[in-house]
mmCIF file of C-alpha atoms in Angstrom:
data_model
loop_
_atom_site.group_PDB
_atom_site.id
_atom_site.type_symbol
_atom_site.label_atom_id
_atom_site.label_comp_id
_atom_site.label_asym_id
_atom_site.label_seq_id
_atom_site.Cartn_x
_atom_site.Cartn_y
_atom_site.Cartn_z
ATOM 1 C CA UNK A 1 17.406 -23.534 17.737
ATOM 2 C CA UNK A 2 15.147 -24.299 14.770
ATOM 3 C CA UNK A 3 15.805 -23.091 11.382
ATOM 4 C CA UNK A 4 14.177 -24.811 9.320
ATOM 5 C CA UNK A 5 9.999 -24.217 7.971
ATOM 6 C CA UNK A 6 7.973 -26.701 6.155
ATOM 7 C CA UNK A 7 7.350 -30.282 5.467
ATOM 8 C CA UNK A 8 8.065 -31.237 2.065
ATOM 9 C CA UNK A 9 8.944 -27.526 0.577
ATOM 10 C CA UNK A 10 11.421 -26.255 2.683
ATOM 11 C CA UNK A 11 13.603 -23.202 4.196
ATOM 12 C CA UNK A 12 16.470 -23.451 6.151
ATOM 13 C CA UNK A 13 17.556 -19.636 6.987
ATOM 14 C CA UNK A 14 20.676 -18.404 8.269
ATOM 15 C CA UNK A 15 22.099 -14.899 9.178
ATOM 16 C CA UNK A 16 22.197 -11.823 11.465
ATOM 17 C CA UNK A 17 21.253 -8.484 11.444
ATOM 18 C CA UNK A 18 24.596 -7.217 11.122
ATOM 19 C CA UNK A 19 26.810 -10.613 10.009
ATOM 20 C CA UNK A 20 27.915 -10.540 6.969
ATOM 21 C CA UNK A 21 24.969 -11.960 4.936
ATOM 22 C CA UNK A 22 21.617 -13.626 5.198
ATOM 23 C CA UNK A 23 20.667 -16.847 3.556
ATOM 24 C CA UNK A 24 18.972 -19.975 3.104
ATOM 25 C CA UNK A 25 18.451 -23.363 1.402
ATOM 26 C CA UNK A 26 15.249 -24.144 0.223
ATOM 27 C CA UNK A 27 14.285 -27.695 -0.386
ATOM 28 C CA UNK A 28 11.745 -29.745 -2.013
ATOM 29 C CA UNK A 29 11.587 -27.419 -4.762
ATOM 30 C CA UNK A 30 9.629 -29.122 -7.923
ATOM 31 C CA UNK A 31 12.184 -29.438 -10.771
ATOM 32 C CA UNK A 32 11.412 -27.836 -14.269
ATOM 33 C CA UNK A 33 9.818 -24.504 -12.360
ATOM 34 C CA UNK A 34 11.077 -21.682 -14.759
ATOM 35 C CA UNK A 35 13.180 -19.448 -12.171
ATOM 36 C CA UNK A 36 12.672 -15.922 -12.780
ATOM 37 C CA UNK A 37 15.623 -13.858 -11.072
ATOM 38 C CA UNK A 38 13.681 -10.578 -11.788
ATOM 39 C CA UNK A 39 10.586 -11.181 -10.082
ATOM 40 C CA UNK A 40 12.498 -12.993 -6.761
ATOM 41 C CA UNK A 41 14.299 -9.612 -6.787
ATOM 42 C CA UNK A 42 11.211 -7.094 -7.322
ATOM 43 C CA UNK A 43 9.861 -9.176 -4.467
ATOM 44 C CA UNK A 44 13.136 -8.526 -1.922
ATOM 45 C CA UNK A 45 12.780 -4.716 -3.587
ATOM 46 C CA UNK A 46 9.056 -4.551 -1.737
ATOM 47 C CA UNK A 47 10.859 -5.753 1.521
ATOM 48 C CA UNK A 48 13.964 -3.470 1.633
ATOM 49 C CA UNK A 49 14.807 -0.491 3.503
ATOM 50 C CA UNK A 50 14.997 2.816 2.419
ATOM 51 C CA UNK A 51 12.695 2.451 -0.015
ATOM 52 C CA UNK A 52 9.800 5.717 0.850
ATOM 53 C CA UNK A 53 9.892 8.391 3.866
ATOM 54 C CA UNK A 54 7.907 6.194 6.405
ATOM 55 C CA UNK A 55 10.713 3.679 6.559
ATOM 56 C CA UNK A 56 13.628 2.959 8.104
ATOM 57 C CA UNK A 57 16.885 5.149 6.155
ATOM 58 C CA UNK A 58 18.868 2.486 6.173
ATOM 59 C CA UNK A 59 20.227 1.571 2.590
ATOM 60 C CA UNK A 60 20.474 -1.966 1.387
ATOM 61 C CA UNK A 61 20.894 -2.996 -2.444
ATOM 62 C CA UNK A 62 19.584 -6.715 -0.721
ATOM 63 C CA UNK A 63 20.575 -8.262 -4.122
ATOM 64 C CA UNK A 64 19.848 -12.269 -4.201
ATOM 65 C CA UNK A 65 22.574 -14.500 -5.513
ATOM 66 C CA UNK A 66 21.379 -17.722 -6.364
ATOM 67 C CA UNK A 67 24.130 -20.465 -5.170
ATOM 68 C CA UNK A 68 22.637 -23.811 -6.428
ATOM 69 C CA UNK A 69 19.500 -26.027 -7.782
ATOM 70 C CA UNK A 70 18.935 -23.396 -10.618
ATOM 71 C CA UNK A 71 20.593 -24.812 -14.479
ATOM 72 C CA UNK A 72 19.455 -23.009 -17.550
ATOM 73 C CA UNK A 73 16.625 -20.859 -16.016
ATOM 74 C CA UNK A 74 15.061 -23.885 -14.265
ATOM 75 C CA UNK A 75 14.998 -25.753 -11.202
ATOM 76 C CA UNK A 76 16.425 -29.144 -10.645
ATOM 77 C CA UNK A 77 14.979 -30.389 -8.426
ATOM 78 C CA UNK A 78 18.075 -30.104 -5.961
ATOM 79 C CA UNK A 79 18.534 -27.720 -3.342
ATOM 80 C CA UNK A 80 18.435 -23.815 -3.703
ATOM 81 C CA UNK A 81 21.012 -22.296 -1.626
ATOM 82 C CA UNK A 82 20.907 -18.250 -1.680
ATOM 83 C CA UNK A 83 22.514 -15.343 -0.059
ATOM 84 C CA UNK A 84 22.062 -11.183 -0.257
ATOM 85 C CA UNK A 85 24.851 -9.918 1.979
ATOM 86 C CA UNK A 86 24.236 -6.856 4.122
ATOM 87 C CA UNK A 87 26.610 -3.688 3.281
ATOM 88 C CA UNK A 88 25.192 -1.474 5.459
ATOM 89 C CA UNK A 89 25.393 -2.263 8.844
ATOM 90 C CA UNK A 90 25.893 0.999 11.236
ATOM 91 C CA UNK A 91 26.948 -1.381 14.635
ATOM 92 C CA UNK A 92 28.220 1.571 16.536
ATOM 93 C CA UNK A 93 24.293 2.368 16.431
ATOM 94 C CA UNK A 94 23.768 -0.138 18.669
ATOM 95 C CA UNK A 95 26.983 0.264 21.454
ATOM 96 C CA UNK A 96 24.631 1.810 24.387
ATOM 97 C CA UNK A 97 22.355 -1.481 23.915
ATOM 98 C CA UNK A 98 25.335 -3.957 24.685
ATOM 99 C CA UNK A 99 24.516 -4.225 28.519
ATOM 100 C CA UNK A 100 20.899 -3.116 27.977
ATOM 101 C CA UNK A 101 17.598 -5.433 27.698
ATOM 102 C CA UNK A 102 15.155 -3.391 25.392
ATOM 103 C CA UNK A 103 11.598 -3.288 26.770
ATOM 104 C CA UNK A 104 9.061 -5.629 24.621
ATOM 105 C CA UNK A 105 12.727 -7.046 22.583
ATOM 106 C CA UNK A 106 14.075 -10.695 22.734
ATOM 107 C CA UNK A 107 17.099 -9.044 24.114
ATOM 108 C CA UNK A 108 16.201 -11.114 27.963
ATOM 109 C CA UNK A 109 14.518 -14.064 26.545
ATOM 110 C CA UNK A 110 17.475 -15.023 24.038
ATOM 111 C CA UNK A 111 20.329 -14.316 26.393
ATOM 112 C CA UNK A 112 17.939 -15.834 29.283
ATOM 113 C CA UNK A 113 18.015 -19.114 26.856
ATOM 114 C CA UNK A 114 21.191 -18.998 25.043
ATOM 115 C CA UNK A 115 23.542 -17.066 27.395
ATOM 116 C CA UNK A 116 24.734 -14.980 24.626
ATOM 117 C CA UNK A 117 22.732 -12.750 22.324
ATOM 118 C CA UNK A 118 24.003 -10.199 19.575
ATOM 119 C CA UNK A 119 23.105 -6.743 20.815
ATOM 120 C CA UNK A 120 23.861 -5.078 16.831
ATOM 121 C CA UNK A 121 19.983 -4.612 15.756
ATOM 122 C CA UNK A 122 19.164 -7.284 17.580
ATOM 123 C CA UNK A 123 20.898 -10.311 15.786
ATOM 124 C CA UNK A 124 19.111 -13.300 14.633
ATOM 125 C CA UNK A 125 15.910 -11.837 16.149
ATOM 126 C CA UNK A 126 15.531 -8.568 13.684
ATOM 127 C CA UNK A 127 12.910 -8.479 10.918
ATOM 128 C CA UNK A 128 15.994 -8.591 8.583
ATOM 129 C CA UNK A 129 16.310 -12.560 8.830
ATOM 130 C CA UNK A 130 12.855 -12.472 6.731
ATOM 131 C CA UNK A 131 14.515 -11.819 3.290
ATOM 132 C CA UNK A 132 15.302 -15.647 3.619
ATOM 133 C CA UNK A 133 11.314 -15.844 3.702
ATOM 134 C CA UNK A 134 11.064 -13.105 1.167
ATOM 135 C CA UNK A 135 13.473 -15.167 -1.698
ATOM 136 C CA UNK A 136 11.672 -18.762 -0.543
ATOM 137 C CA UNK A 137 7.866 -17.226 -0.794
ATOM 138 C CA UNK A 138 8.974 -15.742 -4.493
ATOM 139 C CA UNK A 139 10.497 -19.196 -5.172
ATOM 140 C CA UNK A 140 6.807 -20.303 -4.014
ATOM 141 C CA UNK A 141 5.413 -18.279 -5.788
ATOM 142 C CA UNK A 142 6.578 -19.095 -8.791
ATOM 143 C CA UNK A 143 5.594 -23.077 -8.412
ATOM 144 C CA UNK A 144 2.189 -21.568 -7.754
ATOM 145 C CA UNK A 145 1.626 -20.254 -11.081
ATOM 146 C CA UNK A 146 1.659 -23.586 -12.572
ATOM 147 C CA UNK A 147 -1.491 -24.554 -10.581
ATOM 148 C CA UNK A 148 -3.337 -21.322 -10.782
ATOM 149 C CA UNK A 149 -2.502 -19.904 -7.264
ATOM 150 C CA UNK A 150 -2.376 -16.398 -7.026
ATOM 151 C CA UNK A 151 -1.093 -14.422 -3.301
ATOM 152 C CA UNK A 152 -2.027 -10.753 -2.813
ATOM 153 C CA UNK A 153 -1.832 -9.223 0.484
ATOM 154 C CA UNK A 154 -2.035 -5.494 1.183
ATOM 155 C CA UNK A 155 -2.523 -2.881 4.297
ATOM 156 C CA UNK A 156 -5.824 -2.872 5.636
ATOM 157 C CA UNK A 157 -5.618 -0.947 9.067
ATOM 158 C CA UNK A 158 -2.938 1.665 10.438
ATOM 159 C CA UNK A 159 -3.963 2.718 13.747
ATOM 160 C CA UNK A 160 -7.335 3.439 13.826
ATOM 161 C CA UNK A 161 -7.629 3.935 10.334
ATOM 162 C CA UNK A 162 -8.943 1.376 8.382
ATOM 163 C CA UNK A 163 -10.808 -0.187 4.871
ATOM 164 C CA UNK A 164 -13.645 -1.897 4.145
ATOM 165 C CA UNK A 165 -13.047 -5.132 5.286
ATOM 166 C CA UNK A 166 -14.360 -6.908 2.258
ATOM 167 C CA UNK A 167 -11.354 -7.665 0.201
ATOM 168 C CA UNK A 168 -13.850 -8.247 -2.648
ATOM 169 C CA UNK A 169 -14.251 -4.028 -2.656
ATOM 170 C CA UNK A 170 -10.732 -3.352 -3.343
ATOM 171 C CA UNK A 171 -8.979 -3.038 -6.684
ATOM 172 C CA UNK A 172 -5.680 -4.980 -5.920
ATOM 173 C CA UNK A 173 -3.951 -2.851 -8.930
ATOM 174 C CA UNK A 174 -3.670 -0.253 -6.136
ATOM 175 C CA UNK A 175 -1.881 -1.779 -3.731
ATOM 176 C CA UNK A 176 1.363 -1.035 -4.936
ATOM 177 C CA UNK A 177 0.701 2.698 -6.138
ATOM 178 C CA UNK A 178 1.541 3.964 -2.371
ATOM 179 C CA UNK A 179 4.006 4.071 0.268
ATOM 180 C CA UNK A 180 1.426 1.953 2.511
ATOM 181 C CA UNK A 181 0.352 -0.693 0.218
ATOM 182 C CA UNK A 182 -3.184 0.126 0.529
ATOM 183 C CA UNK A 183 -5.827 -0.301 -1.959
ATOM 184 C CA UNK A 184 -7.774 2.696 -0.614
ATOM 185 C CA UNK A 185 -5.995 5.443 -2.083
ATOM 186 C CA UNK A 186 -7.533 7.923 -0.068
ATOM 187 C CA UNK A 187 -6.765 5.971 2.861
ATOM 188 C CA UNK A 188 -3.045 5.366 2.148
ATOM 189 C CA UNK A 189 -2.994 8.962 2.046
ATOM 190 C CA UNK A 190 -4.352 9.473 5.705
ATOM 191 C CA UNK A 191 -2.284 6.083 6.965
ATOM 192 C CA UNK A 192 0.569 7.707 5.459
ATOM 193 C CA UNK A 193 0.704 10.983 7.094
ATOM 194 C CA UNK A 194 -0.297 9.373 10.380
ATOM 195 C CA UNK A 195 2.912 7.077 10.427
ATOM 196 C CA UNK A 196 4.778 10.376 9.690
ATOM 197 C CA UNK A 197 3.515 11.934 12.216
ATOM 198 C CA UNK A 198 4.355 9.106 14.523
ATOM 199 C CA UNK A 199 7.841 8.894 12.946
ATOM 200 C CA UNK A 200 8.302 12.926 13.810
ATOM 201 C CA UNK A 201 7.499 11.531 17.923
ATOM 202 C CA UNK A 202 10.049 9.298 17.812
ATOM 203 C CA UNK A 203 7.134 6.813 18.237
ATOM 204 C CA UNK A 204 6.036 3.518 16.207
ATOM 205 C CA UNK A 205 2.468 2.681 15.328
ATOM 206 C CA UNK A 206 0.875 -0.920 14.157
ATOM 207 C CA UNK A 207 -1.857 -2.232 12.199
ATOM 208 C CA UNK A 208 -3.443 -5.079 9.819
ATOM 209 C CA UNK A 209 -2.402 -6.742 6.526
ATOM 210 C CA UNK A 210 -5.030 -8.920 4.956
ATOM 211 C CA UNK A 211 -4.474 -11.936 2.715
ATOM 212 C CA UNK A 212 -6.300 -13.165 -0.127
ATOM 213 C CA UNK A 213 -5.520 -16.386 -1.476
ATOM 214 C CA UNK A 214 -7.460 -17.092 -5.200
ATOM 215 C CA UNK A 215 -7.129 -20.376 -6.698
ATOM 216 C CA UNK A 216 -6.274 -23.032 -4.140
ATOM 217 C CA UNK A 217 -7.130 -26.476 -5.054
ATOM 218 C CA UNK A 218 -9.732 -28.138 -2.987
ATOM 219 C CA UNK A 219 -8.528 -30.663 -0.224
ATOM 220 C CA UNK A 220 -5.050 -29.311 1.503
ATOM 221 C CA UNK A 221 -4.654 -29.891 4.644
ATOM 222 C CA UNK A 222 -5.664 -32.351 7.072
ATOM 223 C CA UNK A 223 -8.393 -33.026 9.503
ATOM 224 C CA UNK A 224 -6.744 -33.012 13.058
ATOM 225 C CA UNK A 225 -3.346 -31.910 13.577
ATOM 226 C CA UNK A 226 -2.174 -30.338 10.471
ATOM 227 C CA UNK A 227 -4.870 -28.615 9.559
ATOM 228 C CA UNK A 228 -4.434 -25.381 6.413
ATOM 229 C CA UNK A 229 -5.720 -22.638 8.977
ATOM 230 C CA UNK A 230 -3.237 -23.688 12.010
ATOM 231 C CA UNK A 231 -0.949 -23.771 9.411
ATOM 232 C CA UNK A 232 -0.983 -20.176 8.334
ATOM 233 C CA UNK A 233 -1.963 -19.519 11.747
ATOM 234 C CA UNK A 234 1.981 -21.037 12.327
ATOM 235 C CA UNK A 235 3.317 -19.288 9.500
ATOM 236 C CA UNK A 236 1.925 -15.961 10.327
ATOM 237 C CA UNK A 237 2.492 -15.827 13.841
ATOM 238 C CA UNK A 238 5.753 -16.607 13.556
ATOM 239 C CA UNK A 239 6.654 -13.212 11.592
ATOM 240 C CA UNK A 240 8.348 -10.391 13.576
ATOM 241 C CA UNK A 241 5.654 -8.470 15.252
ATOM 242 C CA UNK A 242 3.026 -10.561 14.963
ATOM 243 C CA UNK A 243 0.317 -10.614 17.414
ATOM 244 C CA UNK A 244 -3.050 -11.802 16.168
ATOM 245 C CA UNK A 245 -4.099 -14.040 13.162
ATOM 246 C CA UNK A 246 -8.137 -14.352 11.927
ATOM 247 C CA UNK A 247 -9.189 -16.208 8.729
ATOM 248 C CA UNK A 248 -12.840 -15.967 7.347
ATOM 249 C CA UNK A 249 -15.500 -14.131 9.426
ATOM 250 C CA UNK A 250 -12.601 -14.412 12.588
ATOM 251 C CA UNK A 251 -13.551 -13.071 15.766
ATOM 252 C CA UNK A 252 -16.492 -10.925 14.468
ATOM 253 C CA UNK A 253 -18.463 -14.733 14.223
ATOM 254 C CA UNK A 254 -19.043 -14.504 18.312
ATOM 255 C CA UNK A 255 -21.760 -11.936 17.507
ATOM 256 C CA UNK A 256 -23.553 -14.126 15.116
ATOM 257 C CA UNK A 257 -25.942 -17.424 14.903
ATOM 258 C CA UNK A 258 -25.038 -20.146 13.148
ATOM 259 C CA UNK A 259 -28.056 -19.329 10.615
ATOM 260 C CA UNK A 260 -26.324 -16.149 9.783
ATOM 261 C CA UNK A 261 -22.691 -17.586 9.034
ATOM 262 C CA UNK A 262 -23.070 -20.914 7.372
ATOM 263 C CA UNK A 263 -21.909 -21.084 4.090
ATOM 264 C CA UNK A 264 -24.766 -22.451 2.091
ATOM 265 C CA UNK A 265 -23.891 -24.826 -1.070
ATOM 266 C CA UNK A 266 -24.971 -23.834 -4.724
ATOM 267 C CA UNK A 267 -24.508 -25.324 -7.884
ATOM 268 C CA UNK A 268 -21.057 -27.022 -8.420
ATOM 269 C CA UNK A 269 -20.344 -26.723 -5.045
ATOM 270 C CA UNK A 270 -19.636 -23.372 -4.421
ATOM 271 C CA UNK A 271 -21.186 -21.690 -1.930
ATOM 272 C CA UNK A 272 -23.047 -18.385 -1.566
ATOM 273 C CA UNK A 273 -21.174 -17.015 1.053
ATOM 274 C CA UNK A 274 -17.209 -17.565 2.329
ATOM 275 C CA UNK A 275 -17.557 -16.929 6.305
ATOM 276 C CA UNK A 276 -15.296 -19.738 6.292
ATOM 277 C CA UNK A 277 -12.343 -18.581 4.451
ATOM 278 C CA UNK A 278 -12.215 -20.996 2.230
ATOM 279 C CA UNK A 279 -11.407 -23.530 4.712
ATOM 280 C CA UNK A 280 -13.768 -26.005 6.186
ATOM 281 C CA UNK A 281 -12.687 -28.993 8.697
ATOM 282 C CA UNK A 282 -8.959 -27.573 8.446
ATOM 283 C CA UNK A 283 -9.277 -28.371 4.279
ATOM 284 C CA UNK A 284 -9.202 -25.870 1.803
ATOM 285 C CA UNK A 285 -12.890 -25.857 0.221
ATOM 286 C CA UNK A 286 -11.883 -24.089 -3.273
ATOM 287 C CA UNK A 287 -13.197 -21.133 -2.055
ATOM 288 C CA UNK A 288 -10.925 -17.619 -1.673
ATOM 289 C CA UNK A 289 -8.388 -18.027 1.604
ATOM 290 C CA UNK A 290 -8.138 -15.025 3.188
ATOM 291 C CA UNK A 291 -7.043 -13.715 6.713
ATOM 292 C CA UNK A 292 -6.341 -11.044 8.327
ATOM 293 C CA UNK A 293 -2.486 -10.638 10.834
ATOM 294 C CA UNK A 294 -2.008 -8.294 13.016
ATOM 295 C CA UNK A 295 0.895 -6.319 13.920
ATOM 296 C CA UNK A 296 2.354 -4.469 17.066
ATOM 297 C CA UNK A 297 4.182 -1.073 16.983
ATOM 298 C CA UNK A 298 7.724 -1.879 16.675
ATOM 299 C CA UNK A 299 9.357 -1.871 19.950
ATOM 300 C CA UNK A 300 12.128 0.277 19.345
ATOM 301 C CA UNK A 301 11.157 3.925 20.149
ATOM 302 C CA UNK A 302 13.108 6.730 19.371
ATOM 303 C CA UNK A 303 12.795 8.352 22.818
ATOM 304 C CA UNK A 304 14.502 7.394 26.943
ATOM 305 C CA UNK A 305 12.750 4.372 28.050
ATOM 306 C CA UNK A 306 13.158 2.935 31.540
ATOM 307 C CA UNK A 307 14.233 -0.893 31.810
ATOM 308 C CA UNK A 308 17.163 -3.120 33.648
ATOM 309 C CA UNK A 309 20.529 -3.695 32.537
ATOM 310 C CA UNK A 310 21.846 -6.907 32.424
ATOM 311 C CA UNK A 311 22.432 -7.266 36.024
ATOM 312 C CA UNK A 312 18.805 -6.370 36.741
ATOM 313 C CA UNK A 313 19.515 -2.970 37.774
ATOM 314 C CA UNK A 314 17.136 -0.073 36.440
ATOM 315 C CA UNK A 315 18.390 2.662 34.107
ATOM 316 C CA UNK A 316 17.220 4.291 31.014
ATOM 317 C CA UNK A 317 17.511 3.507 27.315
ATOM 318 C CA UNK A 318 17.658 6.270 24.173
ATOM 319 C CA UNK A 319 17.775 3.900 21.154
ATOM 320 C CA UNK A 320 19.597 5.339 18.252
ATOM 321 C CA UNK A 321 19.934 3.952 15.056
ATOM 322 C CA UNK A 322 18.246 3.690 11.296
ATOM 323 C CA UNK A 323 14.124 1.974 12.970
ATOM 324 C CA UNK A 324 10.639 1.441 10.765
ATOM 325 C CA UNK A 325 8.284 3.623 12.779
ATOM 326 C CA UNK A 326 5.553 0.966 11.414
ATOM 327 C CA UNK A 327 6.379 -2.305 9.979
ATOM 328 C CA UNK A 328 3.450 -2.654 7.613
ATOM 329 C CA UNK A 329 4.700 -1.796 4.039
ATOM 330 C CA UNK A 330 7.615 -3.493 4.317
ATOM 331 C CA UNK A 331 5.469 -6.522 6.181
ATOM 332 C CA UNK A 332 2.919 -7.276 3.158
ATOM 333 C CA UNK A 333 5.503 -9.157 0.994
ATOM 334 C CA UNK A 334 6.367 -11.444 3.816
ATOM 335 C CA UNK A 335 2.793 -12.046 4.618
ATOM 336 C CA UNK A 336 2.577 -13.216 1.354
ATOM 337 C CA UNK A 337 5.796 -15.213 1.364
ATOM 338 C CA UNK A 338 4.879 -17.094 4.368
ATOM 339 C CA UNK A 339 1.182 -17.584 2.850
ATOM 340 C CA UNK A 340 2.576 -19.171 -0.193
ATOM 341 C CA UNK A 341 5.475 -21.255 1.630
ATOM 342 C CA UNK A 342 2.284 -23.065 3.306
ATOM 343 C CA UNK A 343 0.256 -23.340 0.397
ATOM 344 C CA UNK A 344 2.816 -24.688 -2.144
ATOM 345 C CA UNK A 345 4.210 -27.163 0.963
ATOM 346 C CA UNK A 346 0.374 -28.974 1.505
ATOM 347 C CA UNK A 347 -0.253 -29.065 -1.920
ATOM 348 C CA UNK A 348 3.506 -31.075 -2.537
ATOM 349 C CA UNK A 349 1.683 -32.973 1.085
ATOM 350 C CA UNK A 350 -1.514 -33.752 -0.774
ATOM 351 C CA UNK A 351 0.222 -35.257 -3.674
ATOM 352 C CA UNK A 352 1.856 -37.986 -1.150
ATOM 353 C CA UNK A 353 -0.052 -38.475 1.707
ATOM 354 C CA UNK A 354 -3.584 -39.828 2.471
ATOM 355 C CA UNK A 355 -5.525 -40.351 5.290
#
């Protein structure tokens, strides 16, 4: 099993669901980054449960202790190992699911692979693992801001309801002013009461976060097999619930001629428009990233479900237990996480490799 992300900048992650804590070691760190405990915590704080009425009830502190590589408020250099131990694990939740594959779960794949699996909220598989991505991306982060690079992601689309796609229309000072993470106020309002509504079904609905990525230095990435897009492509797809990733003009492209969507120089070598997404031959151009991830309704449903027990034999599943009837607010700071994981790790790359 791999645990480990990156090239140069990197996060080993361990932990379940319901163990006793999840963690990591990140590597590769630059030394002399000024650590800033608060903002690695306000970032787990975005990611936690519990924290509005569209998501999951259960309550977790998830405070980060910092175990090594950190000496008078600044990196070394060396290893970061980290921890936040879980203190609210309800496993009895979870009792009817011991013998039970979940539809659209890795409940048959990892016990198909493995020959074991932990049935408690789904072990190593649940979207819990990702506060080791949450405490690595802040550590990211803050390497970042010593060359300029900013993150933002937000909510774009809940259901069928959805923004301007133009990032460049949003105020980003927004975005963290409702439950959804939404720039459109007015249409945080509507996502919001939709995912409520979905909640009150015992349902689970998905959406889009988009990325915008402002101040990336020109030339990461490389030209054939690690090129920056495939990378976040990687990054992204590999979150929980992830089912599509677009950067630049993305799929909508197909319907246009090349006239239309080049990206036409100007002075300095800008250009007047971005349909690439700041990303051109698999090498960041200067330009703003940004992309757009989708997600799937989670696939835990509140109501009976058929499926197969372990044996293969149909029967009927009620899940109980504390879900996130849509994984979007509680997604956007790990979009961002993983986005700046891959950003600070081929800029470290373009400091010591050439072509």
């Amino acid at each position: 099993m791999r645990n480990t992300y990156g090239n140069i900048f990197t996060l080993t992650s361990f932990g379940e669901s319901h163990g006793e804590a999840v963690g990591g070691v990140v590597d590769g760190m630059p030394a002399g980054i000024d650590i800033d405990l608060d903002f690695i915590q306000s970032e787990l704080d975005r990611r936690r449960p519990g924290q509005s009425a569209i998501t999951t009830s259960r309550k977790e502190a998830d405070k980060v202790e910092l175990l090594s590589g950190v000496f008078e408020g600044k990196s070394t250099g060396c290893p970061i190992g980290f921890v936040v131990r879980n203190t609210s694990q309800h496993s009895q939740d979870y009792e009817n699911m011991r013998n039970v594959f979940r539809p659209s779960h890795a409940d048959y794949t990892y016990t198909t692979k493995y020959g074991e699996r932990d049935h408690r909220g789904g072990g190593r598989s649940s979207a819990r693992i990702t506060i080791s991505r949450c405490v690595a991306g802040a550590l990211a982060k803050l390497a970042l801001r010593q060359i300029g690079v900013s993150i933002t992601a937000y909510t774009s689309q809940v259901g069928d309801i959805a923004i301007d796609l133009d990032y460049r229309h949003h105020d980003f000072s927004k975005i963290e002013t409702n439950a959804v993470r939404c720039p459109d106020v007015e249409a945080a309002a509507k996502m919001e009461q939709l995912i409520a509504e979905v909640k009150g079904q015992g349902d689970t609905i998905g959406g889009i976060i988009t990325c915008v990525v402002k101040g990336c230095p020109v030339g990461l990435g490389e030209p054939e097999f690690d090129k920056l897009h495939a990378a976040l492509g990687s990054a992204m797809l590999g979150i929980n619930a992830v089912k599509g990733f677009e950067y630049g003009a993305g799929f909508a492209c197909v319907n246009r001629r090349g006239s239309e969507l080049n990206d036409v120089f100007t002075e300095g070598f800008h250009t007047s428009t971005n349909n690439s997404g700041g990303i051109q031959g698999g090498i960041s151009n200067g330009e703003d990233i940004y992309f757009r991830v989708a997600f799937k309704p989670v696939a835990t449903l509140l109501m009976e479900q058929p499926t197969v027990d372990k044996d293969g034999n149909p029967t009927t599943l009620t899940a109980r237990g504390r879900h996130d009837p849509c994984v979007l607010p509680r997604a956007v700071p790990i979009v961002e996480a993983m986005a700046a994981m891959t950003i600070l790790d081929y800029y470290l790359l373009s400091k010591t490799v050439r072509m």
